[in-house]
PDB file of C-alpha atoms and ligand atoms in Angstrom:
ATOM      1  CA  MET A   1     -10.793  -0.701 -18.266  1.00 81.00           C
ATOM      2  CA  ASP A   2     -10.910   0.698 -14.464  1.00 93.00           C
ATOM      3  CA  LYS A   3      -7.719   1.519 -12.896  1.00 95.00           C
ATOM      4  CA  LEU A   4      -7.181  -1.430 -11.054  1.00 97.00           C
ATOM      5  CA  GLU A   5      -7.693  -3.788 -13.912  1.00 96.00           C
ATOM      6  CA  LEU A   6      -5.232  -1.372 -16.072  1.00 96.00           C
ATOM      7  CA  ILE A   7      -2.700  -1.975 -13.303  1.00 98.00           C
ATOM      8  CA  LYS A   8      -2.993  -5.605 -12.857  1.00 98.00           C
ATOM      9  CA  ARG A   9      -3.073  -6.418 -16.573  1.00 96.00           C
ATOM     10  CA  ASN A  10      -0.110  -8.703 -17.563  1.00 96.00           C
ATOM     11  CA  VAL A  11       1.705  -8.596 -14.136  1.00 98.00           C
ATOM     12  CA  GLN A  12       2.799 -11.482 -12.410  1.00 98.00           C
ATOM     13  CA  GLU A  13       2.323 -10.383  -8.790  1.00 98.00           C
ATOM     14  CA  ILE A  14       1.576  -7.384  -6.676  1.00 98.00           C
ATOM     15  CA  VAL A  15       2.766  -7.082  -3.228  1.00 98.00           C
ATOM     16  CA  THR A  16       0.067  -6.500  -2.097  1.00 98.00           C
ATOM     17  CA  GLU A  17      -3.144  -5.994  -4.016  1.00 98.00           C
ATOM     18  CA  ASP A  18      -4.825  -4.667  -0.582  1.00 98.00           C
ATOM     19  CA  GLU A  19      -2.186  -2.267  -0.023  1.00 98.00           C
ATOM     20  CA  LEU A  20      -2.599  -1.133  -3.863  1.00 98.00           C
ATOM     21  CA  LYS A  21      -6.417  -0.675  -3.404  1.00 98.00           C
ATOM     22  CA  GLN A  22      -6.040   1.290  -0.445  1.00 98.00           C
ATOM     23  CA  LEU A  23      -3.207   3.405  -2.184  1.00 98.00           C
ATOM     24  CA  LEU A  24      -5.752   4.298  -4.908  1.00 98.00           C
ATOM     25  CA  GLU A  25      -8.485   5.199  -2.654  1.00 97.00           C
ATOM     26  CA  THR A  26      -6.346   7.399  -0.513  1.00 97.00           C
ATOM     27  CA  LYS A  27      -4.351   9.201  -3.351  1.00 97.00           C
ATOM     28  CA  GLU A  28      -5.189  10.661  -6.523  1.00 96.00           C
ATOM     29  CA  HIS A  29      -1.598  10.837  -7.895  1.00 97.00           C
ATOM     30  CA  PRO A  30       0.223   8.079  -6.309  1.00 98.00           C
ATOM     31  CA  THR A  31       3.994   7.664  -7.558  1.00 98.00           C
ATOM     32  CA  ALA A  32       5.950   4.667  -9.001  1.00 98.00           C
ATOM     33  CA  TYR A  33       9.463   4.071 -10.368  1.00 98.00           C
ATOM     34  CA  VAL A  34      11.371   1.299 -12.333  1.00 98.00           C
ATOM     35  CA  GLY A  35      15.236   1.573 -12.508  1.00 98.00           C
ATOM     36  CA  TYR A  36      17.051   0.308 -15.114  1.00 98.00           C
ATOM     37  CA  GLU A  37      20.903  -0.408 -15.362  1.00 98.00           C
ATOM     38  CA  PRO A  38      21.948   1.095 -18.603  1.00 97.00           C
ATOM     39  CA  SER A  39      22.137  -1.295 -21.447  1.00 95.00           C
ATOM     40  CA  GLY A  40      23.558  -1.040 -24.983  1.00 94.00           C
ATOM     41  CA  LYS A  41      20.306  -2.876 -26.228  1.00 94.00           C
ATOM     42  CA  ILE A  42      16.897  -1.977 -24.931  1.00 96.00           C
ATOM     43  CA  HIS A  43      14.989  -4.976 -25.719  1.00 97.00           C
ATOM     44  CA  MET A  44      11.248  -6.359 -25.469  1.00 97.00           C
ATOM     45  CA  GLY A  45      11.854  -7.305 -21.664  1.00 96.00           C
ATOM     46  CA  HIS A  46      12.617  -3.847 -20.822  1.00 97.00           C
ATOM     47  CA  VAL A  47       9.816  -2.539 -22.951  1.00 97.00           C
ATOM     48  CA  LEU A  48       7.514  -4.878 -20.526  1.00 97.00           C
ATOM     49  CA  THR A  49       8.135  -2.820 -17.617  1.00 98.00           C
ATOM     50  CA  VAL A  50       7.925   0.488 -19.889  1.00 97.00           C
ATOM     51  CA  ASN A  51       4.275  -0.767 -20.779  1.00 96.00           C
ATOM     52  CA  LYS A  52       3.478  -1.225 -17.103  1.00 98.00           C
ATOM     53  CA  LEU A  53       4.469   2.465 -16.477  1.00 98.00           C
ATOM     54  CA  LEU A  54       2.533   3.736 -19.477  1.00 97.00           C
ATOM     55  CA  ASP A  55      -0.672   1.978 -17.822  1.00 96.00           C
ATOM     56  CA  LEU A  56       0.210   3.379 -14.454  1.00 98.00           C
ATOM     57  CA  GLN A  57       0.284   6.772 -16.021  1.00 97.00           C
ATOM     58  CA  LYS A  58      -3.051   6.170 -17.577  1.00 96.00           C
ATOM     59  CA  ALA A  59      -4.096   5.256 -14.000  1.00 97.00           C
ATOM     60  CA  GLY A  60      -3.121   8.689 -12.658  1.00 97.00           C
ATOM     61  CA  PHE A  61       0.375   7.684 -11.206  1.00 98.00           C
ATOM     62  CA  LYS A  62       3.440  10.136 -11.400  1.00 98.00           C
ATOM     63  CA  ILE A  63       6.411   8.080 -12.915  1.00 98.00           C
ATOM     64  CA  THR A  64      10.287   8.246 -12.456  1.00 98.00           C
ATOM     65  CA  VAL A  65      12.570   6.451 -14.211  1.00 98.00           C
ATOM     66  CA  LEU A  66      15.990   5.659 -12.626  1.00 98.00           C
ATOM     67  CA  LEU A  67      18.715   5.427 -15.005  1.00 98.00           C
ATOM     68  CA  ALA A  68      20.883   3.363 -12.471  1.00 98.00           C
ATOM     69  CA  ASP A  69      24.604   4.019 -13.847  1.00 98.00           C
ATOM     70  CA  VAL A  70      25.760   3.702 -10.027  1.00 98.00           C
ATOM     71  CA  HIS A  71      24.154   0.231 -10.063  1.00 98.00           C
ATOM     72  CA  ALA A  72      25.516  -0.975 -13.348  1.00 98.00           C
ATOM     73  CA  TYR A  73      28.949   0.082 -12.093  1.00 98.00           C
ATOM     74  CA  LEU A  74      28.578  -1.743  -9.106  1.00 98.00           C
ATOM     75  CA  ASN A  75      27.530  -4.748 -11.150  1.00 96.00           C
ATOM     76  CA  LYS A  76      30.593  -4.561 -13.338  1.00 95.00           C
ATOM     77  CA  LYS A  77      29.356  -3.292 -16.405  1.00 94.00           C
ATOM     78  CA  GLY A  78      31.782  -0.828 -17.166  1.00 95.00           C
ATOM     79  CA  THR A  79      33.236   2.386 -16.148  1.00 97.00           C
ATOM     80  CA  LEU A  80      30.994   5.073 -14.710  1.00 96.00           C
ATOM     81  CA  GLU A  81      31.679   7.440 -17.932  1.00 96.00           C
ATOM     82  CA  GLU A  82      30.822   4.262 -20.079  1.00 97.00           C
ATOM     83  CA  VAL A  83      27.429   3.529 -18.200  1.00 97.00           C
ATOM     84  CA  ARG A  84      26.376   7.099 -18.258  1.00 97.00           C
ATOM     85  CA  GLU A  85      26.725   7.510 -21.806  1.00 96.00           C
ATOM     86  CA  ILE A  86      24.567   4.589 -22.432  1.00 97.00           C
ATOM     87  CA  ALA A  87      22.128   5.684 -19.951  1.00 98.00           C
ATOM     88  CA  ASP A  88      21.738   8.766 -22.196  1.00 97.00           C
ATOM     89  CA  TYR A  89      20.701   6.491 -25.171  1.00 96.00           C
ATOM     90  CA  ASN A  90      18.693   4.526 -23.046  1.00 97.00           C
ATOM     91  CA  LYS A  91      16.451   7.684 -22.075  1.00 97.00           C
ATOM     92  CA  ARG A  92      16.059   8.369 -25.501  1.00 96.00           C
ATOM     93  CA  CYS A  93      14.587   5.041 -26.285  1.00 96.00           C
ATOM     94  CA  PHE A  94      12.121   5.237 -23.213  1.00 97.00           C
ATOM     95  CA  ILE A  95      10.957   8.556 -24.536  1.00 96.00           C
ATOM     96  CA  ALA A  96      10.465   6.910 -27.890  1.00 95.00           C
ATOM     97  CA  LEU A  97       8.425   4.389 -26.382  1.00 95.00           C
ATOM     98  CA  GLY A  98       5.991   6.887 -24.843  1.00 94.00           C
ATOM     99  CA  LEU A  99       7.318   7.990 -21.562  1.00 96.00           C
ATOM    100  CA  ASN A 100       7.557  11.361 -22.696  1.00 89.00           C
ATOM    101  CA  GLU A 101       9.407  14.024 -20.657  1.00 92.00           C
ATOM    102  CA  GLU A 102       6.446  16.183 -19.900  1.00 92.00           C
ATOM    103  CA  ASN A 103       5.063  13.565 -17.389  1.00 92.00           C
ATOM    104  CA  THR A 104       7.829  11.422 -16.604  1.00 98.00           C
ATOM    105  CA  ARG A 105      10.747  12.195 -14.221  1.00 98.00           C
ATOM    106  CA  PHE A 106      14.089  10.981 -15.443  1.00 98.00           C
ATOM    107  CA  VAL A 107      16.799  10.657 -12.796  1.00 98.00           C
ATOM    108  CA  TYR A 108      20.423   9.484 -13.144  1.00 98.00           C
ATOM    109  CA  GLY A 109      21.466   7.615  -9.911  1.00 98.00           C
ATOM    110  CA  SER A 110      24.796   9.339  -9.746  1.00 98.00           C
ATOM    111  CA  ASP A 111      22.857  12.575  -9.735  1.00 97.00           C
ATOM    112  CA  TYR A 112      21.906  11.787  -5.946  1.00 98.00           C
ATOM    113  CA  GLN A 113      23.423   8.542  -4.754  1.00 98.00           C
ATOM    114  CA  LEU A 114      26.684  10.033  -3.792  1.00 97.00           C
ATOM    115  CA  GLY A 115      24.914  12.550  -1.510  1.00 98.00           C
ATOM    116  CA  GLN A 116      25.756  12.368   2.399  1.00 98.00           C
ATOM    117  CA  GLU A 117      22.187  11.617   3.431  1.00 98.00           C
ATOM    118  CA  TYR A 118      21.665   8.809   0.734  1.00 98.00           C
ATOM    119  CA  ILE A 119      25.036   7.347   1.756  1.00 98.00           C
ATOM    120  CA  LEU A 120      24.103   7.491   5.566  1.00 98.00           C
ATOM    121  CA  ASN A 121      20.918   5.481   4.844  1.00 98.00           C
ATOM    122  CA  VAL A 122      22.757   3.243   2.989  1.00 98.00           C
ATOM    123  CA  LEU A 123      25.085   2.258   5.804  1.00 98.00           C
ATOM    124  CA  LYS A 124      22.272   2.113   8.211  1.00 98.00           C
ATOM    125  CA  LEU A 125      20.628  -0.415   5.988  1.00 98.00           C
ATOM    126  CA  THR A 126      23.991  -2.370   5.830  1.00 98.00           C
ATOM    127  CA  ARG A 127      23.858  -3.027   9.725  1.00 97.00           C
ATOM    128  CA  SER A 128      20.324  -4.538   9.523  1.00 96.00           C
ATOM    129  CA  THR A 129      20.986  -6.812   6.490  1.00 98.00           C
ATOM    130  CA  THR A 130      22.922 -10.008   6.530  1.00 98.00           C
ATOM    131  CA  LEU A 131      25.454 -10.840   3.903  1.00 97.00           C
ATOM    132  CA  ASN A 132      23.397 -14.132   3.492  1.00 97.00           C
ATOM    133  CA  ARG A 133      20.489 -11.959   2.649  1.00 98.00           C
ATOM    134  CA  ALA A 134      22.092  -9.433   0.507  1.00 98.00           C
ATOM    135  CA  THR A 135      23.981 -12.359  -1.414  1.00 97.00           C
ATOM    136  CA  ARG A 136      20.504 -14.116  -1.993  1.00 97.00           C
ATOM    137  CA  SER A 137      18.608 -10.967  -3.229  1.00 98.00           C
ATOM    138  CA  MET A 138      21.226 -10.644  -6.155  1.00 98.00           C
ATOM    139  CA  ASP A 139      20.638 -14.263  -7.451  1.00 95.00           C
ATOM    140  CA  GLU A 140      18.874 -13.069 -10.336  1.00 95.00           C
ATOM    141  CA  VAL A 141      20.114  -9.773 -11.103  1.00 96.00           C
ATOM    142  CA  GLY A 142      24.052  -9.920 -10.290  1.00 95.00           C
ATOM    143  CA  ARG A 143      26.571 -10.812 -12.688  1.00 93.00           C
ATOM    144  CA  LYS A 144      29.108 -13.673 -11.837  1.00 91.00           C
ATOM    145  CA  MET A 145      27.568 -14.246  -8.760  1.00 91.00           C
ATOM    146  CA  ASP A 146      29.550 -17.311  -7.934  1.00 93.00           C
ATOM    147  CA  ASP A 147      32.333 -15.037  -6.830  1.00 94.00           C
ATOM    148  CA  PRO A 148      30.635 -11.783  -5.735  1.00 95.00           C
ATOM    149  CA  ALA A 149      32.246  -8.547  -5.148  1.00 97.00           C
ATOM    150  CA  VAL A 150      31.347  -6.438  -1.946  1.00 97.00           C
ATOM    151  CA  SER A 151      29.844  -3.934  -4.611  1.00 98.00           C
ATOM    152  CA  GLN A 152      27.313  -6.346  -5.286  1.00 98.00           C
ATOM    153  CA  MET A 153      26.394  -6.519  -1.895  1.00 98.00           C
ATOM    154  CA  VAL A 154      26.054  -2.587  -1.660  1.00 98.00           C
ATOM    155  CA  TYR A 155      23.889  -2.882  -4.828  1.00 98.00           C
ATOM    156  CA  PRO A 156      20.610  -4.327  -3.178  1.00 98.00           C
ATOM    157  CA  ILE A 157      21.018  -1.914  -0.214  1.00 98.00           C
ATOM    158  CA  MET A 158      21.123   1.206  -2.495  1.00 99.00           C
ATOM    159  CA  GLN A 159      18.235  -0.259  -4.535  1.00 99.00           C
ATOM    160  CA  ALA A 160      16.160  -0.318  -1.595  1.00 98.00           C
ATOM    161  CA  ILE A 161      17.335   3.110  -0.379  1.00 99.00           C
ATOM    162  CA  ASP A 162      16.507   4.454  -3.705  1.00 99.00           C
ATOM    163  CA  ILE A 163      12.649   3.563  -3.161  1.00 98.00           C
ATOM    164  CA  ALA A 164      12.812   5.805  -0.058  1.00 98.00           C
ATOM    165  CA  MET A 165      14.880   8.561  -1.409  1.00 98.00           C
ATOM    166  CA  LEU A 166      12.838   8.992  -4.711  1.00 98.00           C
ATOM    167  CA  ASP A 167      10.036   9.004  -2.295  1.00 98.00           C
ATOM    168  CA  VAL A 168       7.864   6.674  -4.378  1.00 98.00           C
ATOM    169  CA  ASP A 169       4.566   4.535  -3.226  1.00 98.00           C
ATOM    170  CA  VAL A 170       5.210   1.854  -5.650  1.00 98.00           C
ATOM    171  CA  ALA A 171       8.439   0.062  -6.957  1.00 98.00           C
ATOM    172  CA  VAL A 172       7.985  -1.548 -10.323  1.00 98.00           C
ATOM    173  CA  GLY A 173      10.176  -4.368 -11.742  1.00 98.00           C
ATOM    174  CA  GLY A 174      10.637  -7.777 -13.619  1.00 98.00           C
ATOM    175  CA  ILE A 175       9.759 -10.613 -10.976  1.00 98.00           C
ATOM    176  CA  ASP A 176      13.867 -11.137 -10.888  1.00 97.00           C
ATOM    177  CA  GLN A 177      13.756  -7.891  -8.468  1.00 98.00           C
ATOM    178  CA  ARG A 178      11.535  -9.530  -6.008  1.00 98.00           C
ATOM    179  CA  LYS A 179      14.161 -10.594  -3.556  1.00 98.00           C
ATOM    180  CA  ILE A 180      15.568  -6.948  -3.553  1.00 98.00           C
ATOM    181  CA  HIS A 181      12.094  -5.388  -3.048  1.00 98.00           C
ATOM    182  CA  MET A 182      11.374  -7.652  -0.154  1.00 98.00           C
ATOM    183  CA  LEU A 183      14.691  -6.776   1.464  1.00 98.00           C
ATOM    184  CA  GLY A 184      13.352  -3.063   1.051  1.00 98.00           C
ATOM    185  CA  ARG A 185       9.827  -3.852   2.387  1.00 98.00           C
ATOM    186  CA  GLU A 186      11.362  -5.446   5.356  1.00 98.00           C
ATOM    187  CA  GLY A 187      14.342  -3.330   5.967  1.00 98.00           C
ATOM    188  CA  LEU A 188      13.001   0.344   5.341  1.00 98.00           C
ATOM    189  CA  PRO A 189      10.398   0.678   8.315  1.00 98.00           C
ATOM    190  CA  GLY A 190      13.325   0.259  10.637  1.00 98.00           C
ATOM    191  CA  LEU A 191      15.016   3.310   9.033  1.00 98.00           C
ATOM    192  CA  GLY A 192      11.890   5.401   9.461  1.00 98.00           C
ATOM    193  CA  PHE A 193      10.811   4.809   6.096  1.00 98.00           C
ATOM    194  CA  LYS A 194       7.582   3.362   4.726  1.00 97.00           C
ATOM    195  CA  ALA A 195       7.515  -0.197   3.241  1.00 98.00           C
ATOM    196  CA  PRO A 196       7.094   0.098  -0.543  1.00 98.00           C
ATOM    197  CA  LEU A 197       4.336  -1.713  -2.678  1.00 98.00           C
ATOM    198  CA  CYS A 198       5.773  -3.688  -5.352  1.00 98.00           C
ATOM    199  CA  ILE A 199       4.498  -4.695  -8.845  1.00 98.00           C
ATOM    200  CA  HIS A 200       6.354  -7.428 -10.586  1.00 98.00           C
ATOM    201  CA  THR A 201       5.836  -8.353 -14.345  1.00 98.00           C
ATOM    202  CA  PRO A 202       6.644 -11.600 -15.751  1.00 97.00           C
ATOM    203  CA  ILE A 203      10.139 -12.353 -17.454  1.00 96.00           C
ATOM    204  CA  ILE A 204       9.573 -13.074 -21.242  1.00 95.00           C
ATOM    205  CA  LEU A 205      11.349 -15.926 -22.894  1.00 95.00           C
ATOM    206  CA  GLY A 206      14.015 -15.413 -25.606  1.00 97.00           C
ATOM    207  CA  LEU A 207      12.915 -16.135 -29.422  1.00 98.00           C
ATOM    208  CA  ASP A 208      14.381 -19.501 -29.015  1.00 97.00           C
ATOM    209  CA  GLY A 209      12.291 -20.477 -25.899  1.00 96.00           C
ATOM    210  CA  GLU A 210      15.342 -20.037 -23.630  1.00 95.00           C
ATOM    211  CA  LYS A 211      16.308 -17.408 -21.233  1.00 92.00           C
ATOM    212  CA  MET A 212      16.998 -13.940 -23.090  1.00 92.00           C
ATOM    213  CA  SER A 213      20.722 -13.187 -23.119  1.00 87.00           C
ATOM    214  CA  SER A 214      22.965 -10.907 -25.121  1.00 80.00           C
ATOM    215  CA  SER A 215      25.423 -13.486 -25.880  1.00 82.00           C
ATOM    216  CA  ASN A 216      22.782 -15.519 -27.810  1.00 87.00           C
ATOM    217  CA  ASN A 217      21.141 -12.409 -29.118  1.00 89.00           C
ATOM    218  CA  ASN A 218      17.931 -14.088 -28.817  1.00 96.00           C
ATOM    219  CA  PHE A 219      15.618 -11.031 -28.336  1.00 97.00           C
ATOM    220  CA  ILE A 220      14.002  -8.128 -30.243  1.00 97.00           C
ATOM    221  CA  SER A 221      15.490  -4.926 -29.400  1.00 96.00           C
ATOM    222  CA  VAL A 222      13.998  -1.531 -30.338  1.00 97.00           C
ATOM    223  CA  ASP A 223      16.474  -0.666 -32.709  1.00 95.00           C
ATOM    224  CA  ASP A 224      16.069  -3.752 -34.760  1.00 96.00           C
ATOM    225  CA  THR A 225      15.155  -3.137 -38.428  1.00 97.00           C
ATOM    226  CA  GLU A 226      12.206  -4.879 -40.392  1.00 97.00           C
ATOM    227  CA  ALA A 227      14.946  -7.022 -42.001  1.00 97.00           C
ATOM    228  CA  ASP A 228      16.165  -8.014 -38.577  1.00 97.00           C
ATOM    229  CA  LEU A 229      12.567  -8.619 -37.358  1.00 98.00           C
ATOM    230  CA  LYS A 230      12.073 -11.196 -40.272  1.00 98.00           C
ATOM    231  CA  LYS A 231      14.754 -12.922 -39.867  1.00 97.00           C
ATOM    232  CA  LYS A 232      14.602 -13.321 -35.849  1.00 97.00           C
ATOM    233  CA  LEU A 233      11.075 -14.257 -36.050  1.00 98.00           C
ATOM    234  CA  LYS A 234      11.498 -16.656 -39.046  1.00 97.00           C
ATOM    235  CA  LYS A 235      13.664 -18.787 -36.842  1.00 96.00           C
ATOM    236  CA  ALA A 236      11.641 -18.323 -33.590  1.00 98.00           C
ATOM    237  CA  PHE A 237      10.559 -21.139 -31.438  1.00 98.00           C
ATOM    238  CA  CYS A 238       6.977 -21.333 -32.202  1.00 98.00           C
ATOM    239  CA  PRO A 239       5.206 -24.868 -31.933  1.00 98.00           C
ATOM    240  CA  ALA A 240       1.755 -25.182 -33.552  1.00 98.00           C
ATOM    241  CA  GLU A 241      -0.982 -25.274 -31.208  1.00 98.00           C
ATOM    242  CA  GLN A 242       1.034 -24.254 -28.143  1.00 98.00           C
ATOM    243  CA  VAL A 243       0.276 -21.237 -26.365  1.00 98.00           C
ATOM    244  CA  GLU A 244       2.193 -21.676 -23.091  1.00 97.00           C
ATOM    245  CA  ASP A 245       6.119 -20.916 -23.299  1.00 97.00           C
ATOM    246  CA  ASN A 246       5.768 -19.794 -26.900  1.00 98.00           C
ATOM    247  CA  PRO A 247       7.877 -16.720 -27.260  1.00 98.00           C
ATOM    248  CA  VAL A 248       5.785 -15.713 -30.136  1.00 98.00           C
ATOM    249  CA  MET A 249       2.603 -15.898 -28.457  1.00 98.00           C
ATOM    250  CA  GLU A 250       4.293 -13.782 -25.557  1.00 98.00           C
ATOM    251  CA  LEU A 251       5.047 -10.876 -28.252  1.00 98.00           C
ATOM    252  CA  PHE A 252       1.007 -10.791 -28.827  1.00 98.00           C
ATOM    253  CA  LYS A 253       0.260 -11.144 -25.124  1.00 97.00           C
ATOM    254  CA  TYR A 254       2.550  -8.337 -23.653  1.00 97.00           C
ATOM    255  CA  HIS A 255       3.311  -6.243 -26.724  1.00 97.00           C
ATOM    256  CA  ILE A 256       0.974  -6.363 -29.427  1.00 97.00           C
ATOM    257  CA  CYS A 257      -2.513  -6.887 -28.142  1.00 96.00           C
ATOM    258  CA  PRO A 258      -2.392  -4.314 -25.485  1.00 93.00           C
ATOM    259  CA  ARG A 259      -1.662  -1.753 -28.262  1.00 93.00           C
ATOM    260  CA  TYR A 260      -3.978  -2.839 -31.102  1.00 96.00           C
ATOM    261  CA  GLU A 261      -7.733  -3.954 -30.350  1.00 95.00           C
ATOM    262  CA  GLU A 262      -7.907  -5.721 -33.534  1.00 97.00           C
ATOM    263  CA  ILE A 263      -5.173  -8.128 -35.159  1.00 98.00           C
ATOM    264  CA  VAL A 264      -5.495  -8.861 -38.754  1.00 98.00           C
ATOM    265  CA  PHE A 265      -3.552 -11.947 -39.893  1.00 98.00           C
ATOM    266  CA  GLU A 266      -3.196 -11.516 -43.501  1.00 96.00           C
ATOM    267  CA  ARG A 267      -3.476 -14.883 -45.558  1.00 95.00           C
ATOM    268  CA  PRO A 268      -3.919 -15.830 -49.105  1.00 93.00           C
ATOM    269  CA  GLU A 269      -7.424 -17.193 -49.924  1.00 95.00           C
ATOM    270  CA  LYS A 270      -6.179 -20.623 -50.448  1.00 92.00           C
ATOM    271  CA  PHE A 271      -5.073 -20.718 -46.555  1.00 91.00           C
ATOM    272  CA  GLY A 272      -8.357 -19.355 -45.564  1.00 92.00           C
ATOM    273  CA  GLY A 273      -8.337 -15.721 -46.214  1.00 96.00           C
ATOM    274  CA  ASN A 274      -7.569 -13.006 -43.534  1.00 97.00           C
ATOM    275  CA  LEU A 275      -8.185 -13.718 -40.051  1.00 97.00           C
ATOM    276  CA  VAL A 276      -9.257 -11.345 -37.438  1.00 98.00           C
ATOM    277  CA  CYS A 277      -8.651 -11.417 -33.554  1.00 98.00           C
ATOM    278  CA  LYS A 278     -10.036  -9.145 -31.018  1.00 97.00           C
ATOM    279  CA  GLY A 279      -7.811  -9.482 -28.021  1.00 96.00           C
ATOM    280  CA  TYR A 280      -5.243 -11.965 -26.818  1.00 98.00           C
ATOM    281  CA  GLU A 281      -8.139 -14.250 -25.633  1.00 97.00           C
ATOM    282  CA  GLU A 282      -9.471 -14.975 -28.863  1.00 98.00           C
ATOM    283  CA  LEU A 283      -6.201 -15.242 -30.507  1.00 98.00           C
ATOM    284  CA  GLU A 284      -5.279 -17.829 -27.861  1.00 98.00           C
ATOM    285  CA  LYS A 285      -8.151 -19.867 -28.702  1.00 98.00           C
ATOM    286  CA  VAL A 286      -7.456 -19.749 -32.359  1.00 98.00           C
ATOM    287  CA  PHE A 287      -4.010 -20.606 -31.995  1.00 98.00           C
ATOM    288  CA  ALA A 288      -4.653 -23.757 -29.816  1.00 98.00           C
ATOM    289  CA  SER A 289      -7.341 -25.116 -32.256  1.00 98.00           C
ATOM    290  CA  GLY A 290      -4.899 -25.073 -34.906  1.00 97.00           C
ATOM    291  CA  GLU A 291      -6.681 -22.765 -36.830  1.00 96.00           C
ATOM    292  CA  LEU A 292      -3.911 -20.386 -37.352  1.00 97.00           C
ATOM    293  CA  HIS A 293      -0.611 -21.738 -38.391  1.00 97.00           C
ATOM    294  CA  PRO A 294       2.668 -20.912 -36.869  1.00 98.00           C
ATOM    295  CA  MET A 295       3.966 -19.151 -39.950  1.00 97.00           C
ATOM    296  CA  ASP A 296       0.834 -16.939 -40.119  1.00 97.00           C
ATOM    297  CA  LEU A 297       1.307 -16.104 -36.573  1.00 98.00           C
ATOM    298  CA  LYS A 298       5.002 -14.973 -37.032  1.00 98.00           C
ATOM    299  CA  ASN A 299       3.970 -13.147 -40.146  1.00 98.00           C
ATOM    300  CA  GLY A 300       1.631 -11.225 -38.110  1.00 98.00           C
ATOM    301  CA  ALA A 301       4.076 -10.843 -35.192  1.00 98.00           C
ATOM    302  CA  THR A 302       6.704  -9.401 -37.683  1.00 98.00           C
ATOM    303  CA  LYS A 303       4.185  -6.891 -39.247  1.00 98.00           C
ATOM    304  CA  TYR A 304       3.030  -5.455 -35.596  1.00 98.00           C
ATOM    305  CA  MET A 305       6.316  -5.448 -34.223  1.00 98.00           C
ATOM    306  CA  ASN A 306       7.503  -3.538 -37.049  1.00 98.00           C
ATOM    307  CA  MET A 307       4.664  -1.024 -36.684  1.00 96.00           C
ATOM    308  CA  ILE A 308       5.472  -0.539 -32.910  1.00 96.00           C
ATOM    309  CA  LEU A 309       9.350  -0.136 -33.454  1.00 97.00           C
ATOM    310  CA  GLU A 310       8.779   2.024 -36.688  1.00 96.00           C
ATOM    311  CA  VAL A 311       7.814   4.716 -34.441  1.00 90.00           C
ATOM    312  CA  VAL A 312      10.635   4.191 -31.917  1.00 92.00           C
ATOM    313  CA  ARG A 313      13.194   3.742 -34.741  1.00 92.00           C
ATOM    314  CA  SER A 314      12.359   7.091 -36.408  1.00 90.00           C
ATOM    315  CA  VAL A 315      13.364   9.109 -33.052  1.00 87.00           C
ATOM    316  CA  ILE A 316      16.292   7.500 -31.293  1.00 85.00           C
TER     317      ILE A 316
HETATM  318  N1  LIG B   1      18.034  -4.024 -10.357  1.00 55.19           N
HETATM  319  C1  LIG B   1      17.788  -3.402 -11.615  1.00 55.19           C
HETATM  320  C2  LIG B   1      18.280  -4.199 -12.736  1.00 55.19           C
HETATM  321  O1  LIG B   1      18.466  -5.322 -12.492  1.00 55.19           O
HETATM  322  C3  LIG B   1      18.130  -2.111 -11.728  1.00 55.19           C
HETATM  323  C4  LIG B   1      17.812  -1.193 -10.609  1.00 55.19           C
HETATM  324  C5  LIG B   1      18.796  -0.353 -10.090  1.00 55.19           C
HETATM  325  C6  LIG B   1      16.510  -0.951 -10.151  1.00 55.19           C
HETATM  326  C7  LIG B   1      18.476   0.450  -8.938  1.00 55.19           C
HETATM  327  C8  LIG B   1      16.241  -0.126  -9.237  1.00 55.19           C
HETATM  328  C9  LIG B   1      17.003   0.724  -8.632  1.00 55.19           C
HETATM  329  O2  LIG B   1      16.812   1.677  -7.579  1.00 55.19           O
HETATM  330  O3  LIG B   1      18.292  -3.849 -13.813  1.00 55.19           O
END
């Protein structure tokens, strides 16, 4: 797979592809980052952006992971001390997922976001950003946005300044980060910084086919045991022959198939014996045709997700 193909796989949007091509032509080691609000559970949604960072590393990028403790604090996720502790746990998870410390720079927000230069840049950008724009940019990121706090208006401004201060070429994130990134692309040049390129991954569904949410516990997290996986996948939403909006198929598309060249579904002889798929496209055809039963798809997902998480569990 060539670099561009690797970077483009499983992404929803690149802003813009032309800029990316140009970047690849001019720099041997471009830089990219993802920021994460520290979270008690690292789930497969987070892992989707981790996968993209791993792809970017393979394509020669230097990667920074921002453990955004101050952002979590501004978004009312806990005290600074609490979120900082969770950030340490998250760092261990990311390392376990393959972002090792030799080739990944881990940065805590609180390590640089309280410095004079940073704050001055934040204040500058607040002057050229309307309240309306800041509010809208938080639509899919902010907690309880029906009654936003001023801190949640500072949040997207800081995220934009992060891109400049961490000095990265590319900001990576779920498509929910889009409006904040666009605010950065438009606002940063006015402060003398370059406009960043953005790569957005899709947002995957919860196992019940609804939006992922911690209150529903409808996701797989990296510390799930094999028993957890079995239980969760057993009751997952997985309509026969349906490949779109099927959370079990999404696990194959975004997590399993990129890691394994060949997927083996183990079935008793009376149900057709083992079935082998080479790549997601083939799996899609097989499942859409009805040749593979949802039960067998789920068993396969359980087996492979367990193999992926086994490695992670053993080190976190
Ligand atoms: N907004 C991101 C989230 O929703 C977190 C983040 C914070 C990302 C700061 C980047 C950044 O610079 O989790």
